[in-house]
Amino acid sequence: MLKPVFIIALAAVVMIGVVVFGALYFNETSQDVVEFNEGINYSQVFIYTTNSEITVNVEVADTPQKQSQGLMFRENLKWDHGMLFIFDSESVLSFWMKDTLIPLDMIFVDETFRIINIIDNALPCNIEPCPDYSSEKPVKYVLEVNAGFVETNDIEAGDFISISPNSSK
């Protein structure tokens, strides 16, 4: 009689160990590289190209403090993640890559959600003077994604985006 009880108890301990280990392992390895920080808004941007709809999970930079920080000092960015800069009104904008550690594509978007200009593969810069990357025309939004994302997804000037409602200003 003792033997079946021992086997059941041992099996229960092993199962609990597997569940606990699995939960800890997957919690550590499946976290987004863009960390979720308090006070940061998150949303999604949908990019409509001639051939497809692309979803980008974004951290929203809608205050001067968040905009000046941008993606500085980030060592990684998941492929389908980025940062969406939202400004109060349209203007010609310039961005730089000071203290940004990863190369980025910059997508400049006007108030009608039309892509106006794209900068491919803006390279990190840690020594001033760093080059400026201009929208060239007035824009209200800038979407930063991993370098190569624009080319891989055939995103072009003239394409459109939409922003999930919780992030538009």
mmCIF file of C-alpha atoms in Angstrom:
data_model
loop_
_atom_site.group_PDB
_atom_site.id
_atom_site.type_symbol
_atom_site.label_atom_id
_atom_site.label_comp_id
_atom_site.label_asym_id
_atom_site.label_seq_id
_atom_site.Cartn_x
_atom_site.Cartn_y
_atom_site.Cartn_z
ATOM 1 C CA MET A 1 0.000 0.000 0.000
ATOM 2 C CA LEU A 2 2.788 2.422 0.773
ATOM 3 C CA LYS A 3 4.389 1.994 -2.622
ATOM 4 C CA PRO A 4 1.473 3.411 -4.742
ATOM 5 C CA VAL A 5 1.116 6.394 -2.370
ATOM 6 C CA PHE A 6 4.858 7.085 -2.646
ATOM 7 C CA ILE A 7 4.699 6.915 -6.458
ATOM 8 C CA ILE A 8 1.714 9.285 -6.574
ATOM 9 C CA ALA A 9 3.445 11.725 -4.198
ATOM 10 C CA LEU A 10 6.655 11.590 -6.206
ATOM 11 C CA ALA A 11 4.742 12.174 -9.449
ATOM 12 C CA ALA A 12 2.956 15.156 -7.880
ATOM 13 C CA VAL A 13 6.260 16.681 -6.723
ATOM 14 C CA VAL A 14 7.782 16.197 -10.183
ATOM 15 C CA MET A 15 4.732 17.764 -11.884
ATOM 16 C CA ILE A 16 4.789 20.763 -9.553
ATOM 17 C CA GLY A 17 8.523 21.165 -10.199
ATOM 18 C CA VAL A 18 7.976 21.060 -13.962
ATOM 19 C CA VAL A 19 5.196 23.662 -13.753
ATOM 20 C CA VAL A 20 7.227 26.001 -11.530
ATOM 21 C CA PHE A 21 10.390 25.616 -13.624
ATOM 22 C CA GLY A 22 8.427 26.099 -16.849
ATOM 23 C CA ALA A 23 6.709 29.208 -15.553
ATOM 24 C CA LEU A 24 10.001 30.734 -14.436
ATOM 25 C CA TYR A 25 11.801 29.753 -17.648
ATOM 26 C CA PHE A 26 9.138 31.070 -20.012
ATOM 27 C CA ASN A 27 8.688 34.224 -17.962
ATOM 28 C CA GLU A 28 12.399 34.982 -18.372
ATOM 29 C CA THR A 29 12.737 34.057 -22.048
ATOM 30 C CA SER A 30 9.495 35.345 -23.517
ATOM 31 C CA GLN A 31 9.606 38.927 -22.286
ATOM 32 C CA ASP A 32 9.571 41.599 -24.933
ATOM 33 C CA VAL A 33 12.922 43.244 -25.529
ATOM 34 C CA VAL A 34 11.160 46.607 -25.369
ATOM 35 C CA GLU A 35 10.646 46.669 -21.628
ATOM 36 C CA PHE A 36 7.318 47.766 -20.228
ATOM 37 C CA ASN A 37 8.038 50.718 -18.000
ATOM 38 C CA GLU A 38 5.667 52.559 -15.718
ATOM 39 C CA GLY A 39 4.322 55.774 -17.192
ATOM 40 C CA ILE A 40 4.838 54.604 -20.770
ATOM 41 C CA ASN A 41 1.889 54.097 -23.092
ATOM 42 C CA TYR A 42 1.868 51.167 -25.482
ATOM 43 C CA SER A 43 -0.105 50.764 -28.659
ATOM 44 C CA GLN A 44 -0.059 49.293 -32.132
ATOM 45 C CA VAL A 45 0.574 50.894 -35.494
ATOM 46 C CA PHE A 46 -0.818 49.294 -38.630
ATOM 47 C CA ILE A 47 1.040 50.031 -41.869
ATOM 48 C CA TYR A 48 -0.892 49.563 -45.106
ATOM 49 C CA THR A 49 1.312 48.865 -48.109
ATOM 50 C CA THR A 50 0.322 47.899 -51.636
ATOM 51 C CA ASN A 51 0.594 44.214 -50.737
ATOM 52 C CA SER A 52 0.007 43.851 -47.020
ATOM 53 C CA GLU A 53 -0.908 45.165 -43.596
ATOM 54 C CA ILE A 54 1.938 45.179 -41.088
ATOM 55 C CA THR A 55 1.464 45.449 -37.323
ATOM 56 C CA VAL A 56 4.087 47.125 -35.153
ATOM 57 C CA ASN A 57 3.843 47.067 -31.349
ATOM 58 C CA VAL A 58 4.981 50.487 -30.190
ATOM 59 C CA GLU A 59 6.019 52.390 -27.147
ATOM 60 C CA VAL A 60 4.410 55.832 -27.427
ATOM 61 C CA ALA A 61 6.577 58.941 -27.003
ATOM 62 C CA ASP A 62 4.040 61.745 -26.657
ATOM 63 C CA THR A 63 5.760 64.115 -24.227
ATOM 64 C CA PRO A 64 8.952 66.149 -24.682
ATOM 65 C CA GLN A 65 10.709 64.023 -22.036
ATOM 66 C CA LYS A 66 9.796 60.714 -23.711
ATOM 67 C CA GLN A 67 10.640 62.147 -27.136
ATOM 68 C CA SER A 68 14.091 63.334 -26.080
ATOM 69 C CA GLN A 69 14.836 59.908 -24.524
ATOM 70 C CA GLY A 70 13.519 57.964 -27.519
ATOM 71 C CA LEU A 71 15.256 54.613 -27.978
ATOM 72 C CA MET A 72 18.554 55.817 -26.512
ATOM 73 C CA PHE A 73 20.621 53.174 -24.722
ATOM 74 C CA ARG A 74 18.412 50.280 -25.873
ATOM 75 C CA GLU A 75 20.567 47.307 -26.784
ATOM 76 C CA ASN A 76 17.823 45.360 -28.557
ATOM 77 C CA LEU A 77 14.449 45.863 -30.170
ATOM 78 C CA LYS A 78 12.162 43.008 -31.162
ATOM 79 C CA TRP A 79 11.609 42.860 -34.912
ATOM 80 C CA ASP A 80 7.926 43.851 -34.795
ATOM 81 C CA HIS A 81 8.395 46.531 -32.113
ATOM 82 C CA GLY A 82 9.243 50.194 -32.298
ATOM 83 C CA MET A 83 8.605 53.658 -30.932
ATOM 84 C CA LEU A 84 5.915 56.042 -32.132
ATOM 85 C CA PHE A 85 6.588 59.745 -31.614
ATOM 86 C CA ILE A 86 3.379 61.791 -31.533
ATOM 87 C CA PHE A 87 3.560 65.581 -31.774
ATOM 88 C CA ASP A 88 0.817 68.167 -31.149
ATOM 89 C CA SER A 89 0.970 69.594 -34.659
ATOM 90 C CA GLU A 90 2.771 69.139 -37.947
ATOM 91 C CA SER A 91 6.230 70.572 -38.493
ATOM 92 C CA VAL A 92 9.467 69.677 -40.238
ATOM 93 C CA LEU A 93 11.249 67.409 -37.770
ATOM 94 C CA SER A 94 14.879 66.368 -37.408
ATOM 95 C CA PHE A 95 16.040 63.328 -35.472
ATOM 96 C CA TRP A 96 19.504 62.158 -34.575
ATOM 97 C CA MET A 97 20.949 58.889 -33.289
ATOM 98 C CA LYS A 98 22.975 60.221 -30.335
ATOM 99 C CA ASP A 99 23.445 57.406 -27.795
ATOM 100 C CA THR A 100 21.165 55.121 -29.784
ATOM 101 C CA LEU A 101 22.833 51.723 -29.831
ATOM 102 C CA ILE A 102 20.924 50.022 -32.649
ATOM 103 C CA PRO A 103 20.445 51.069 -36.293
ATOM 104 C CA LEU A 104 16.907 52.194 -37.083
ATOM 105 C CA ASP A 105 14.556 52.960 -39.947
ATOM 106 C CA MET A 106 12.604 56.204 -39.454
ATOM 107 C CA ILE A 107 9.151 56.558 -40.985
ATOM 108 C CA PHE A 108 7.829 60.129 -41.128
ATOM 109 C CA VAL A 109 4.016 60.439 -41.264
ATOM 110 C CA ASP A 110 1.778 63.486 -41.770
ATOM 111 C CA GLU A 111 -1.486 64.310 -39.973
ATOM 112 C CA THR A 112 -3.492 62.391 -42.611
ATOM 113 C CA PHE A 113 -1.477 59.270 -41.661
ATOM 114 C CA ARG A 114 0.328 59.212 -45.011
ATOM 115 C CA ILE A 115 3.998 58.224 -45.027
ATOM 116 C CA ILE A 116 5.898 61.271 -46.306
ATOM 117 C CA ASN A 117 9.531 60.242 -45.996
ATOM 118 C CA ILE A 118 11.596 57.248 -44.908
ATOM 119 C CA ILE A 119 15.152 57.132 -43.628
ATOM 120 C CA ASP A 120 16.634 53.657 -44.043
ATOM 121 C CA ASN A 121 19.332 52.359 -41.722
ATOM 122 C CA ALA A 122 20.109 55.399 -39.578
ATOM 123 C CA LEU A 123 23.294 54.330 -37.823
ATOM 124 C CA PRO A 124 24.112 54.681 -34.122
ATOM 125 C CA CYS A 125 26.188 57.685 -33.099
ATOM 126 C CA ASN A 126 28.111 58.079 -29.864
ATOM 127 C CA ILE A 127 30.470 60.898 -30.817
ATOM 128 C CA GLU A 128 29.170 64.339 -31.747
ATOM 129 C CA PRO A 129 28.485 65.818 -34.196
ATOM 130 C CA CYS A 130 25.860 63.249 -35.137
ATOM 131 C CA PRO A 131 24.011 63.575 -38.448
ATOM 132 C CA ASP A 132 20.447 64.880 -38.491
ATOM 133 C CA TYR A 133 17.705 62.927 -40.258
ATOM 134 C CA SER A 134 14.953 65.239 -41.514
ATOM 135 C CA SER A 135 11.336 64.626 -42.392
ATOM 136 C CA GLU A 136 11.891 67.184 -45.201
ATOM 137 C CA LYS A 137 8.168 68.085 -45.054
ATOM 138 C CA PRO A 138 5.812 68.755 -42.137
ATOM 139 C CA VAL A 139 4.849 65.611 -40.204
ATOM 140 C CA LYS A 140 3.021 64.833 -36.977
ATOM 141 C CA TYR A 141 4.236 61.276 -36.338
ATOM 142 C CA VAL A 142 7.546 59.447 -36.544
ATOM 143 C CA LEU A 143 7.770 55.670 -36.289
ATOM 144 C CA GLU A 144 11.167 54.162 -35.464
ATOM 145 C CA VAL A 145 11.707 50.464 -36.179
ATOM 146 C CA ASN A 146 14.692 48.165 -36.624
ATOM 147 C CA ALA A 147 16.910 48.899 -39.611
ATOM 148 C CA GLY A 148 15.824 46.716 -42.509
ATOM 149 C CA PHE A 149 12.178 46.562 -41.406
ATOM 150 C CA VAL A 150 11.066 49.035 -44.097
ATOM 151 C CA GLU A 151 12.832 47.190 -46.909
ATOM 152 C CA THR A 152 11.751 43.735 -45.717
ATOM 153 C CA ASN A 153 8.100 44.819 -45.605
ATOM 154 C CA ASP A 154 8.151 46.908 -48.832
ATOM 155 C CA ILE A 155 7.058 50.058 -46.996
ATOM 156 C CA GLU A 156 7.190 53.170 -49.189
ATOM 157 C CA ALA A 157 6.409 56.865 -49.083
ATOM 158 C CA GLY A 158 2.742 57.217 -49.979
ATOM 159 C CA ASP A 159 1.669 54.208 -47.900
ATOM 160 C CA PHE A 160 -0.633 54.858 -44.954
ATOM 161 C CA ILE A 161 -0.705 53.961 -41.286
ATOM 162 C CA SER A 162 -3.352 53.802 -38.600
ATOM 163 C CA ILE A 163 -2.811 53.941 -34.867
ATOM 164 C CA SER A 164 -4.912 52.061 -32.351
ATOM 165 C CA PRO A 165 -7.214 54.560 -30.625
ATOM 166 C CA ASN A 166 -5.578 54.577 -27.188
ATOM 167 C CA SER A 167 -2.438 56.312 -28.504
ATOM 168 C CA SER A 168 -3.535 58.961 -31.000
ATOM 169 C CA LYS A 169 -3.406 62.553 -29.837
#
